[in-house]
PDB file of C-alpha atoms in Angstrom:
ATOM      1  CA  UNK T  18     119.901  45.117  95.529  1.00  0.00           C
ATOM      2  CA  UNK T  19     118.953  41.865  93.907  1.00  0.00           C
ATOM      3  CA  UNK T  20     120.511  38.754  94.911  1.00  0.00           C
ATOM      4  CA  UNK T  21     121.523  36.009  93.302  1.00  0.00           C
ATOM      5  CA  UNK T  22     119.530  33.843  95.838  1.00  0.00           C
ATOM      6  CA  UNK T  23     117.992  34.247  98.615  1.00  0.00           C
ATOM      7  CA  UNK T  24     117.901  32.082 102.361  1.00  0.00           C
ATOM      8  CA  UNK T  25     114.502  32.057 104.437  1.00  0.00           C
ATOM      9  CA  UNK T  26     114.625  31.031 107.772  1.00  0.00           C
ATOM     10  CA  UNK T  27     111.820  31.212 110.389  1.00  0.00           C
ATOM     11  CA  UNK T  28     112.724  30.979 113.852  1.00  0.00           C
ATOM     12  CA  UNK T  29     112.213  31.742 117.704  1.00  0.00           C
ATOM     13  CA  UNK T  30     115.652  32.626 118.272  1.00  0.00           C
ATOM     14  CA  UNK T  31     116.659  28.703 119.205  1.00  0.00           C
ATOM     15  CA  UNK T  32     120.743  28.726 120.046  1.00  0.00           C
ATOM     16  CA  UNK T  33     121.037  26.216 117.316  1.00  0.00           C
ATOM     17  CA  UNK T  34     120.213  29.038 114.622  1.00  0.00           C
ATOM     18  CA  UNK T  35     123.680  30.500 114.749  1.00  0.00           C
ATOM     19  CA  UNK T  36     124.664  27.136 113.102  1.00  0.00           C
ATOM     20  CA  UNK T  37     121.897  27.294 110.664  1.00  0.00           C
ATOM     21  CA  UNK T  38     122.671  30.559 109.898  1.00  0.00           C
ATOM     22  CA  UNK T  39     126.514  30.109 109.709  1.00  0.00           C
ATOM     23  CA  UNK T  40     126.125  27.309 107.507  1.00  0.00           C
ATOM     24  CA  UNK T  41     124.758  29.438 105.226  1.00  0.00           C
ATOM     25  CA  UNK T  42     128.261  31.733 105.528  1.00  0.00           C
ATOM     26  CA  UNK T  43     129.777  29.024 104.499  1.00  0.00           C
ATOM     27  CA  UNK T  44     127.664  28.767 101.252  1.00  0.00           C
ATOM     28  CA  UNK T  45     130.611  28.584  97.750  1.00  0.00           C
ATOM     29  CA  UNK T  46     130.049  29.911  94.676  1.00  0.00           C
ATOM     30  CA  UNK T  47     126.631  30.374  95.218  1.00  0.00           C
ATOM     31  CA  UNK T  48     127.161  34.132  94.122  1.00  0.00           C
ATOM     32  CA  UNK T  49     125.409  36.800  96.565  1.00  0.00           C
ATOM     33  CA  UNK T  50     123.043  35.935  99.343  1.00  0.00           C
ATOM     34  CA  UNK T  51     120.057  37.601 101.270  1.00  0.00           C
ATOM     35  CA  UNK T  52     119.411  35.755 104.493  1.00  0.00           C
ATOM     36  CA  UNK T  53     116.064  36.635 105.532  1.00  0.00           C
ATOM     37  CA  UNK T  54     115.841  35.089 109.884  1.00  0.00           C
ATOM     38  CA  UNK T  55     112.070  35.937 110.552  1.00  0.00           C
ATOM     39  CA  UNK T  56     111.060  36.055 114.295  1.00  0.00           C
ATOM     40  CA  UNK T  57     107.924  34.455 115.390  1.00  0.00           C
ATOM     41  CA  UNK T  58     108.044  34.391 118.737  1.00  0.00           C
ATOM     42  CA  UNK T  59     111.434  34.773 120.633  1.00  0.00           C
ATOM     43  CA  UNK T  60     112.007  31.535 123.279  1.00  0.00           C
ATOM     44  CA  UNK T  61     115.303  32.749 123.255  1.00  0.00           C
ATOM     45  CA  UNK T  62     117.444  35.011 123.938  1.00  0.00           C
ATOM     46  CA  UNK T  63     119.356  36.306 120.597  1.00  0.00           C
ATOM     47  CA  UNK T  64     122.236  36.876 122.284  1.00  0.00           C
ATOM     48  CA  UNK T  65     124.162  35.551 119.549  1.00  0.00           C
ATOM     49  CA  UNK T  66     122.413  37.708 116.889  1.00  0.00           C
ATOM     50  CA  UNK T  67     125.379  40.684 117.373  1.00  0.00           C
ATOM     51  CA  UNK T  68     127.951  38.075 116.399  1.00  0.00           C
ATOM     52  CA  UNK T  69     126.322  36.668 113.251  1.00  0.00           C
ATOM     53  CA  UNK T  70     126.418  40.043 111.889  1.00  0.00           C
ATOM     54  CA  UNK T  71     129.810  40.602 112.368  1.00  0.00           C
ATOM     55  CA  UNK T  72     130.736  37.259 110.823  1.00  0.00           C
ATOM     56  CA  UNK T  73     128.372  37.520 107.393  1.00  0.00           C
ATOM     57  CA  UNK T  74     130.489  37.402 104.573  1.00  0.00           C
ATOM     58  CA  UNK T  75     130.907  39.608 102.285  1.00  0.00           C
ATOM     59  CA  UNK T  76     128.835  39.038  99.176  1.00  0.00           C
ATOM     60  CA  UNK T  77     125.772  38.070 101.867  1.00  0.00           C
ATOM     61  CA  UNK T  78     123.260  40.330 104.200  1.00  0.00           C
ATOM     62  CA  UNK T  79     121.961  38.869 106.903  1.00  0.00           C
ATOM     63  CA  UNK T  80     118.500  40.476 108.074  1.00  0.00           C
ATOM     64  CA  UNK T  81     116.689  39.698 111.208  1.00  0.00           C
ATOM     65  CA  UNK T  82     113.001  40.180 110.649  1.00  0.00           C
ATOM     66  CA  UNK T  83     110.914  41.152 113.979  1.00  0.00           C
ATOM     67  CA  UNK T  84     107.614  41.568 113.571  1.00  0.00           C
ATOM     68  CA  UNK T  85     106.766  42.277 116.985  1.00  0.00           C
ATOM     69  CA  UNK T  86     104.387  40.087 116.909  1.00  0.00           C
ATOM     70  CA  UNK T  87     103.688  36.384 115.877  1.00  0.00           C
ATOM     71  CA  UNK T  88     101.252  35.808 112.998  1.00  0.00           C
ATOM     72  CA  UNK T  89     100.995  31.826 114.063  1.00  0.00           C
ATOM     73  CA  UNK T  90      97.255  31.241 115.772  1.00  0.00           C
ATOM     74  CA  UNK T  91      98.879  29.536 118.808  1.00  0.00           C
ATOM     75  CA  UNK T  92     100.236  32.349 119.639  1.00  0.00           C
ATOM     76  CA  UNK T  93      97.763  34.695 119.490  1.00  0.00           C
ATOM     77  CA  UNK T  94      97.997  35.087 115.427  1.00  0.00           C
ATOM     78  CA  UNK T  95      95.714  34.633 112.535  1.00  0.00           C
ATOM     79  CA  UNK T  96      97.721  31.423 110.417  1.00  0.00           C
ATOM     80  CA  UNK T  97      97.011  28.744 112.021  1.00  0.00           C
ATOM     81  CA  UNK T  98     100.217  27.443 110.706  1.00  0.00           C
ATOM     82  CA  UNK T  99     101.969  26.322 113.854  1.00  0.00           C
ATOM     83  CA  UNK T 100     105.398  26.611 112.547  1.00  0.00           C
ATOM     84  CA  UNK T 101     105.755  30.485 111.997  1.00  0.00           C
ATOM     85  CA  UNK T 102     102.294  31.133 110.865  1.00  0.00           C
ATOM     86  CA  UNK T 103     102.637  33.307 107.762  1.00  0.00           C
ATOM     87  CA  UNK T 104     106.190  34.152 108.032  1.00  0.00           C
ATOM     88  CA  UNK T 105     107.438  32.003 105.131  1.00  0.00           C
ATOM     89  CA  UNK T 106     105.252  33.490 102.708  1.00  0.00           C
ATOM     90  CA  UNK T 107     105.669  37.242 103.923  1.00  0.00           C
ATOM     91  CA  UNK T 108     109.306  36.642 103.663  1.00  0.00           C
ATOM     92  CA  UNK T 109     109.026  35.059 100.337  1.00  0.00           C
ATOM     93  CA  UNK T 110     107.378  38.141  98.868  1.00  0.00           C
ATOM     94  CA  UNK T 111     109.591  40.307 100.558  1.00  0.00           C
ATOM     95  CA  UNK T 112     113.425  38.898  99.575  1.00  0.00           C
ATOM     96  CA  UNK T 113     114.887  40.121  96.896  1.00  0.00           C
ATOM     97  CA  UNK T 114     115.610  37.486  94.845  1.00  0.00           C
ATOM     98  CA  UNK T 115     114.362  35.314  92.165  1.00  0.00           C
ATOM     99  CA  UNK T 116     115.225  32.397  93.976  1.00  0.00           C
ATOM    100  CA  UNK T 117     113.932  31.243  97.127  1.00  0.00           C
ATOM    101  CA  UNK T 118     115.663  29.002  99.326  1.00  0.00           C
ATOM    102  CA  UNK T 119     114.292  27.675 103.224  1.00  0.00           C
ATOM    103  CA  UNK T 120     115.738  26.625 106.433  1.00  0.00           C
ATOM    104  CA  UNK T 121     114.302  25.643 109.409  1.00  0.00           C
ATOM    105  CA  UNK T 122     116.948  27.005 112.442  1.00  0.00           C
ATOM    106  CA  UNK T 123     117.174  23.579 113.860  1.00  0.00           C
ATOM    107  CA  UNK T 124     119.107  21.855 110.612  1.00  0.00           C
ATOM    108  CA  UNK T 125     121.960  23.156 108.088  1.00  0.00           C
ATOM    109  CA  UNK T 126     123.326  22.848 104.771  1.00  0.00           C
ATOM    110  CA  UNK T 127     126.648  21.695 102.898  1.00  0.00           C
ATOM    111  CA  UNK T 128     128.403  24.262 101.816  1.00  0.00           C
ATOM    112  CA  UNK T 129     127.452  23.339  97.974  1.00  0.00           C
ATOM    113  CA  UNK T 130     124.054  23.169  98.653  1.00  0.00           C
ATOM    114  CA  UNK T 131     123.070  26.470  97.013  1.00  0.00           C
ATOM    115  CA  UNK T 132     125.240  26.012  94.761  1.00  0.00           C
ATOM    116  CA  UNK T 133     124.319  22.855  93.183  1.00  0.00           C
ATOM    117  CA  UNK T 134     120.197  23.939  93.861  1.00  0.00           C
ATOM    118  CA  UNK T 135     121.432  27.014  91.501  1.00  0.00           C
ATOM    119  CA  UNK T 136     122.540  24.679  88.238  1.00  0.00           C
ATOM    120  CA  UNK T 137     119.979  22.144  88.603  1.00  0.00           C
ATOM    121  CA  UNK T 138     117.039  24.820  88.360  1.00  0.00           C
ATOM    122  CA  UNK T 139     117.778  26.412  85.058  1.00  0.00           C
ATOM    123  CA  UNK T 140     115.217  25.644  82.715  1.00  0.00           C
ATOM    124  CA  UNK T 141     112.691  24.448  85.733  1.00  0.00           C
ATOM    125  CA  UNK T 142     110.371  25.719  88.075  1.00  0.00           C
ATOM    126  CA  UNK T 143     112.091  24.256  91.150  1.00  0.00           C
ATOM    127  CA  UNK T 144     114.903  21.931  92.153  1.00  0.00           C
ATOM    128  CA  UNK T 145     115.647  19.729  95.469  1.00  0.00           C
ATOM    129  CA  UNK T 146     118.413  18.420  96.957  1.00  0.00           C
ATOM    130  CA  UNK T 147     118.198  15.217  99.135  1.00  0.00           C
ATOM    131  CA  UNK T 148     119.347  15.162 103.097  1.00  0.00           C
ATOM    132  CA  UNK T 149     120.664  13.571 105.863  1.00  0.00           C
ATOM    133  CA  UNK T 150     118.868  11.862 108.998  1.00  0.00           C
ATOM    134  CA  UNK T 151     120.571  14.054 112.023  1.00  0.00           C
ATOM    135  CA  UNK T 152     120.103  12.387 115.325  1.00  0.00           C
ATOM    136  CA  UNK T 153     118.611  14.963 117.912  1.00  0.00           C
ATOM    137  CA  UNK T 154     120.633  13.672 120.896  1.00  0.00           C
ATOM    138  CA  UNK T 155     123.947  13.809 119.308  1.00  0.00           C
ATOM    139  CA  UNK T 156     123.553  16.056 116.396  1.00  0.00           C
ATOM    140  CA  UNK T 157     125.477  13.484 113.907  1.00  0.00           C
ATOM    141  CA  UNK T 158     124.239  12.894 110.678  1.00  0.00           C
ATOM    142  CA  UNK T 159     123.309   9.019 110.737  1.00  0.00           C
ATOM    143  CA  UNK T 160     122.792   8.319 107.219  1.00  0.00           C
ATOM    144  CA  UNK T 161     120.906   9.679 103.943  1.00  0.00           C
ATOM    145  CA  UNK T 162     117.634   9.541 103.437  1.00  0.00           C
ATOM    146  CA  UNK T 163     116.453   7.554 101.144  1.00  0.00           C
ATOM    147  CA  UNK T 164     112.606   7.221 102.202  1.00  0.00           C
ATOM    148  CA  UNK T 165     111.217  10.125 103.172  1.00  0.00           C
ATOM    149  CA  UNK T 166     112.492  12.941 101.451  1.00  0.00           C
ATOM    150  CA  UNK T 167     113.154  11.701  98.038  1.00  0.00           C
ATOM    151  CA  UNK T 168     111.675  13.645  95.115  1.00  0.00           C
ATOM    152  CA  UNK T 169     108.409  13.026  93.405  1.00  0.00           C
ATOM    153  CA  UNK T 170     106.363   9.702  92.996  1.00  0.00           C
ATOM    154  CA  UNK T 171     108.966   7.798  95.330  1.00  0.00           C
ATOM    155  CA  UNK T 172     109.395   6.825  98.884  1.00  0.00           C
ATOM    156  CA  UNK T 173     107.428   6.333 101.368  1.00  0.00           C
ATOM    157  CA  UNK T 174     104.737   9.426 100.766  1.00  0.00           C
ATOM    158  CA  UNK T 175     104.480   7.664  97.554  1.00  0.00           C
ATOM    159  CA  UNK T 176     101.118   6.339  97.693  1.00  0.00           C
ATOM    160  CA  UNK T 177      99.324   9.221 100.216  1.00  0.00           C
ATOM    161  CA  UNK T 178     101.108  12.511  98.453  1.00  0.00           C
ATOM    162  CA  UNK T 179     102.889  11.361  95.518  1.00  0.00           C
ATOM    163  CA  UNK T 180     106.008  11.334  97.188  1.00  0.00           C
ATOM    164  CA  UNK T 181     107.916  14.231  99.737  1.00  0.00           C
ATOM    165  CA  UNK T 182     110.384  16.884  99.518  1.00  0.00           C
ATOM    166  CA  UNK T 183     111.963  18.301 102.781  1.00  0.00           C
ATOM    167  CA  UNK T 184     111.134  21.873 103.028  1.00  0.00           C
ATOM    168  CA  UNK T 185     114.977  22.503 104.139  1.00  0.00           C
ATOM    169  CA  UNK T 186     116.053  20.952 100.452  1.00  0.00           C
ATOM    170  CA  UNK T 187     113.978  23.137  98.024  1.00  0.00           C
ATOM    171  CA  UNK T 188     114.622  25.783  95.605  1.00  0.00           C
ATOM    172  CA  UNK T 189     111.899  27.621  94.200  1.00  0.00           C
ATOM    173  CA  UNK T 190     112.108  30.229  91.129  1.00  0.00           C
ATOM    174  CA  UNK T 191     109.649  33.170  92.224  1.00  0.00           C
ATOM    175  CA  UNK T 192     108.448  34.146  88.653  1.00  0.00           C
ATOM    176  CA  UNK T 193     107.190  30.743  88.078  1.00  0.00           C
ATOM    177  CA  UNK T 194     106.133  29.458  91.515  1.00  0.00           C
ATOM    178  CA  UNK T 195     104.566  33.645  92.520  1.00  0.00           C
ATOM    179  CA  UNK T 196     101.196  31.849  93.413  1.00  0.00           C
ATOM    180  CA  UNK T 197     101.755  29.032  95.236  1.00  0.00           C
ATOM    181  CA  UNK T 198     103.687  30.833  98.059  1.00  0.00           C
ATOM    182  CA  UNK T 199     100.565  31.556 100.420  1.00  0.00           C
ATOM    183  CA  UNK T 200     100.179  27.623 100.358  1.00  0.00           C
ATOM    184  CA  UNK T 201     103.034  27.768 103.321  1.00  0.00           C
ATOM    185  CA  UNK T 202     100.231  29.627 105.546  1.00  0.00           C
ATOM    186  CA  UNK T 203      97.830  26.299 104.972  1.00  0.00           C
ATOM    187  CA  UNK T 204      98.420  23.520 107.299  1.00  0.00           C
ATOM    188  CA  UNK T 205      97.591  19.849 106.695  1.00  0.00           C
ATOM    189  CA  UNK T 206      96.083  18.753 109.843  1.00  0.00           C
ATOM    190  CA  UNK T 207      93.623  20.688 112.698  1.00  0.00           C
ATOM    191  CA  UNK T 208      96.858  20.796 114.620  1.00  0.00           C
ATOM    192  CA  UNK T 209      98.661  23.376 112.690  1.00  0.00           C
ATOM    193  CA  UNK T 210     101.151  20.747 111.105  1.00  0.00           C
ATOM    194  CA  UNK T 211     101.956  19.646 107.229  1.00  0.00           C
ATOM    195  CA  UNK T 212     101.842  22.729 105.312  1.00  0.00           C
ATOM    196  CA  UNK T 213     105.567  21.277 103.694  1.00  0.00           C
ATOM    197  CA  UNK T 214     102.926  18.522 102.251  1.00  0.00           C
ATOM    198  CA  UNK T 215     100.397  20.997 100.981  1.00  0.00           C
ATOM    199  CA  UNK T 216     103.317  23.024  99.535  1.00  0.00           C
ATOM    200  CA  UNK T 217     105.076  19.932  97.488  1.00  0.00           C
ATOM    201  CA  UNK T 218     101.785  18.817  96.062  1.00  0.00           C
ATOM    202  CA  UNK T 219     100.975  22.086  94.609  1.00  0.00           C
ATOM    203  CA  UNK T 220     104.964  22.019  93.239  1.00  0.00           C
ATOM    204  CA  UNK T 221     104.853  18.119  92.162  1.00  0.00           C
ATOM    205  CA  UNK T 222     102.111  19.207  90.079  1.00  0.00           C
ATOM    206  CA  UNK T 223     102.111  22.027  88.876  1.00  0.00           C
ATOM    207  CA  UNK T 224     105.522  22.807  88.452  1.00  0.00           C
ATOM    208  CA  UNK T 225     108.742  20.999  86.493  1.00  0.00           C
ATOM    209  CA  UNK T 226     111.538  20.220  88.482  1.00  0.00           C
ATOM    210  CA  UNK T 227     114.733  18.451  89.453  1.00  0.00           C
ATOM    211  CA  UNK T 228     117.249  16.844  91.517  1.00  0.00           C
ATOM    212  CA  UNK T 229     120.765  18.184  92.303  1.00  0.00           C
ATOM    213  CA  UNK T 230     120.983  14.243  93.089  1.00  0.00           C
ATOM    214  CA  UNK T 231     123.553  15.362  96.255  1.00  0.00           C
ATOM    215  CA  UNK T 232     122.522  15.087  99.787  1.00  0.00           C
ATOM    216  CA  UNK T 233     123.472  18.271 101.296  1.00  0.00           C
ATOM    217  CA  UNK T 234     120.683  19.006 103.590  1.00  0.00           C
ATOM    218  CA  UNK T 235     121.417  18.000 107.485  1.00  0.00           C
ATOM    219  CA  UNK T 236     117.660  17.642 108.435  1.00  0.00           C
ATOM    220  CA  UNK T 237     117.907  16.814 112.946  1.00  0.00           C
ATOM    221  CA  UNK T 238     114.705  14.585 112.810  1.00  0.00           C
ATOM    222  CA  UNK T 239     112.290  15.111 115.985  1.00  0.00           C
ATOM    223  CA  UNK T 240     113.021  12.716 118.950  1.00  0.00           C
ATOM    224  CA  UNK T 241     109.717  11.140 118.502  1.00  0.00           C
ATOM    225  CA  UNK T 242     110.394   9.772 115.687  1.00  0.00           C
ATOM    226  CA  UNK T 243     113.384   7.894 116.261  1.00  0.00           C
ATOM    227  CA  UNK T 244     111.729   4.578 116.465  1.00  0.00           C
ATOM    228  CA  UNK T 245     110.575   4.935 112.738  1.00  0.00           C
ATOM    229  CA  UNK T 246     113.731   6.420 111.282  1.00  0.00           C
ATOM    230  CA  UNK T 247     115.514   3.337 112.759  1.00  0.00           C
ATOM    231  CA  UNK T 248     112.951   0.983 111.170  1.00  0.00           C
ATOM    232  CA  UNK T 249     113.832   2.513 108.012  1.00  0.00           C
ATOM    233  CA  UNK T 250     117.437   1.965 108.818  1.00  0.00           C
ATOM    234  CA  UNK T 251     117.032  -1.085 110.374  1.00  0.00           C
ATOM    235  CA  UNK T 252     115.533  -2.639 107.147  1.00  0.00           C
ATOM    236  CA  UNK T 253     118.689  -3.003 105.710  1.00  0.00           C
ATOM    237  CA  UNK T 254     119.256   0.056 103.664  1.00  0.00           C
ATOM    238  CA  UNK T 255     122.648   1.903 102.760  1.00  0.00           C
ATOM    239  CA  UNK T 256     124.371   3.769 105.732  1.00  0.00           C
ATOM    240  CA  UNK T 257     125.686   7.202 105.587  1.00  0.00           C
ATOM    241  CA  UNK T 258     127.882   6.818 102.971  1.00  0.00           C
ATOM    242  CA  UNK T 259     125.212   5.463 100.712  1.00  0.00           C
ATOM    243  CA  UNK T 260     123.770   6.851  97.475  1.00  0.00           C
ATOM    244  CA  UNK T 261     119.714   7.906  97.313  1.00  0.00           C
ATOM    245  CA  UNK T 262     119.231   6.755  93.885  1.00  0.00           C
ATOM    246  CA  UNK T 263     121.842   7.988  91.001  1.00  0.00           C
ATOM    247  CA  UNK T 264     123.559   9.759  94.196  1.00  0.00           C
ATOM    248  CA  UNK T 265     127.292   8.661  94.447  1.00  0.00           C
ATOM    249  CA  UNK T 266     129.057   8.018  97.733  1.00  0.00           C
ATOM    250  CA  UNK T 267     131.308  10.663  97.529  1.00  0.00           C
ATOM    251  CA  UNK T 268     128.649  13.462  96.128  1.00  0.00           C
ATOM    252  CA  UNK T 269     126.981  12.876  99.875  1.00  0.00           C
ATOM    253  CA  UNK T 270     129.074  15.520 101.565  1.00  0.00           C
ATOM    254  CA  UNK T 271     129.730  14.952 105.279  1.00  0.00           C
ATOM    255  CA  UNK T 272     128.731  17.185 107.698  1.00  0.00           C
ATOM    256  CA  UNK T 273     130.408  19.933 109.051  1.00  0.00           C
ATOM    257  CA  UNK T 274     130.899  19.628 113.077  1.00  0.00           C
ATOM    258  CA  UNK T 275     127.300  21.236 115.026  1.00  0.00           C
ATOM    259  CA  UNK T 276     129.530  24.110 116.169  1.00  0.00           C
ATOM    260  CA  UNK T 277     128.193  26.482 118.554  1.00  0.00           C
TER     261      UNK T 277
END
């Protein structure tokens, strides 16, 4: 079967997948929908797996992905990739779809977030949404972000990469972006990190593109970083209900409660 889109998330079986992945249940009129979960290494149990298959919705197939083995060089792989080694770009090749979609199984979506990703990329090679700051200790959305994460030739990245898109915001259209996929096995730094910043330079270049100009990815930011995302806050920029750019108030969905 082909899909009308298909969802790509990498994970080690963290508890806070089942939100993840139910966010992506609650995906409207985004048509059909493969979830591909890809197992790099469980730290978890899974328990919840059995349950998240008897919830997908019809019109979506969820399939867990288990290797058996992780392909990520920390953990005994070859990709030195440190988030999931090469799992994004086996399961890129492998969904059936024309449309690619990502989510890490720490963050979640809006429920139009496919949706609107699905009208803004006709006639381009990829689209992006913007997101949300999440705060790791409370899981709340805080406000958008309009730094980081903000399209092409803006934002803080500006200067260094030209700009940033969140790997959890993207769209990509596998006909036109087939050989740029391995670039998610190729890390930025010694440490394994940054292969989201070798993968938007190769699409910021290479590749036409556009905004859904909606904020509809909920993107829990690491703990360590706290004291910079409240720098950007505390510089007097919008607060949640703010607009990134031409984005409206009320196009910047809230968020839907953590849930389990």
């Amino acid at each position: 079967m082909i899909y009308d889109a298909a969802v790509i998330i990498p994970t080690t079986l963290r508890p806070s997948l089942a939100r993840a992945v139910r966010s992506v249940f609650a995906q409207t009129s985004a048509g059909s929908v493969q979830i591909l979960v890809g197992i790099d290494i469980a730290r978890g149990s899974g328990d919840f797996l059995p349950a998240l298959r008897e919830e997908c919705p019809a019109g979506m197939d969820l399939h867990v992905v288990d290797l058996g083995f992780s392909t990520a060089r920390q953990n005994g792989g070859y990709y030195p990739t440190y988030a999931g080694g090469s799992l994004r770009t086996v399961l890129s090749y492998a969904a059936n779809s024309r449309y690619l979609a990502y989510l890490d199984d720490d963050n979640w979506w809006a429920p139009t977030h496919l949706s609107d990703l699905l009208q803004a990329i006709a006639g381009v090679d990829w689209a992006f949404s913007y997101r949300w700051y999440v705060d790791p200790a409370t899981q709340k959305p805080l406000c958008v972000d309009q730094w980081e994460s903000v399209g092409p030739g803006r934002g803080y990245y500006r200067r260094r990469f030209n700009g940033f898109v969140d790997t959890n915001c993207l769209l990509l259209d596998k006909d036109k972006c087939h050989w740029m996929l391995p670039a998610w096995c190729i890390p930025l730094t010694e440490r394994g990190e940054g292969e989201d910043r070798i993968v938007f330079g190769k699409l910021q270049s290479e590749y036409t593109y556009k905004c859904t100009e909606k904020a509809t990815a909920y993107y829990v930011f690491r703990a360590a970083d706290r004291a910079v995302i409240q720098r950007f806050i505390d510089r007097g920029k919008e607060s949640a209900s703010a607009a990134v750019g031409t984005v409206d108030a009320d196009n910047a969905q809230a968020a839907p409660e953590p849930g389990p």
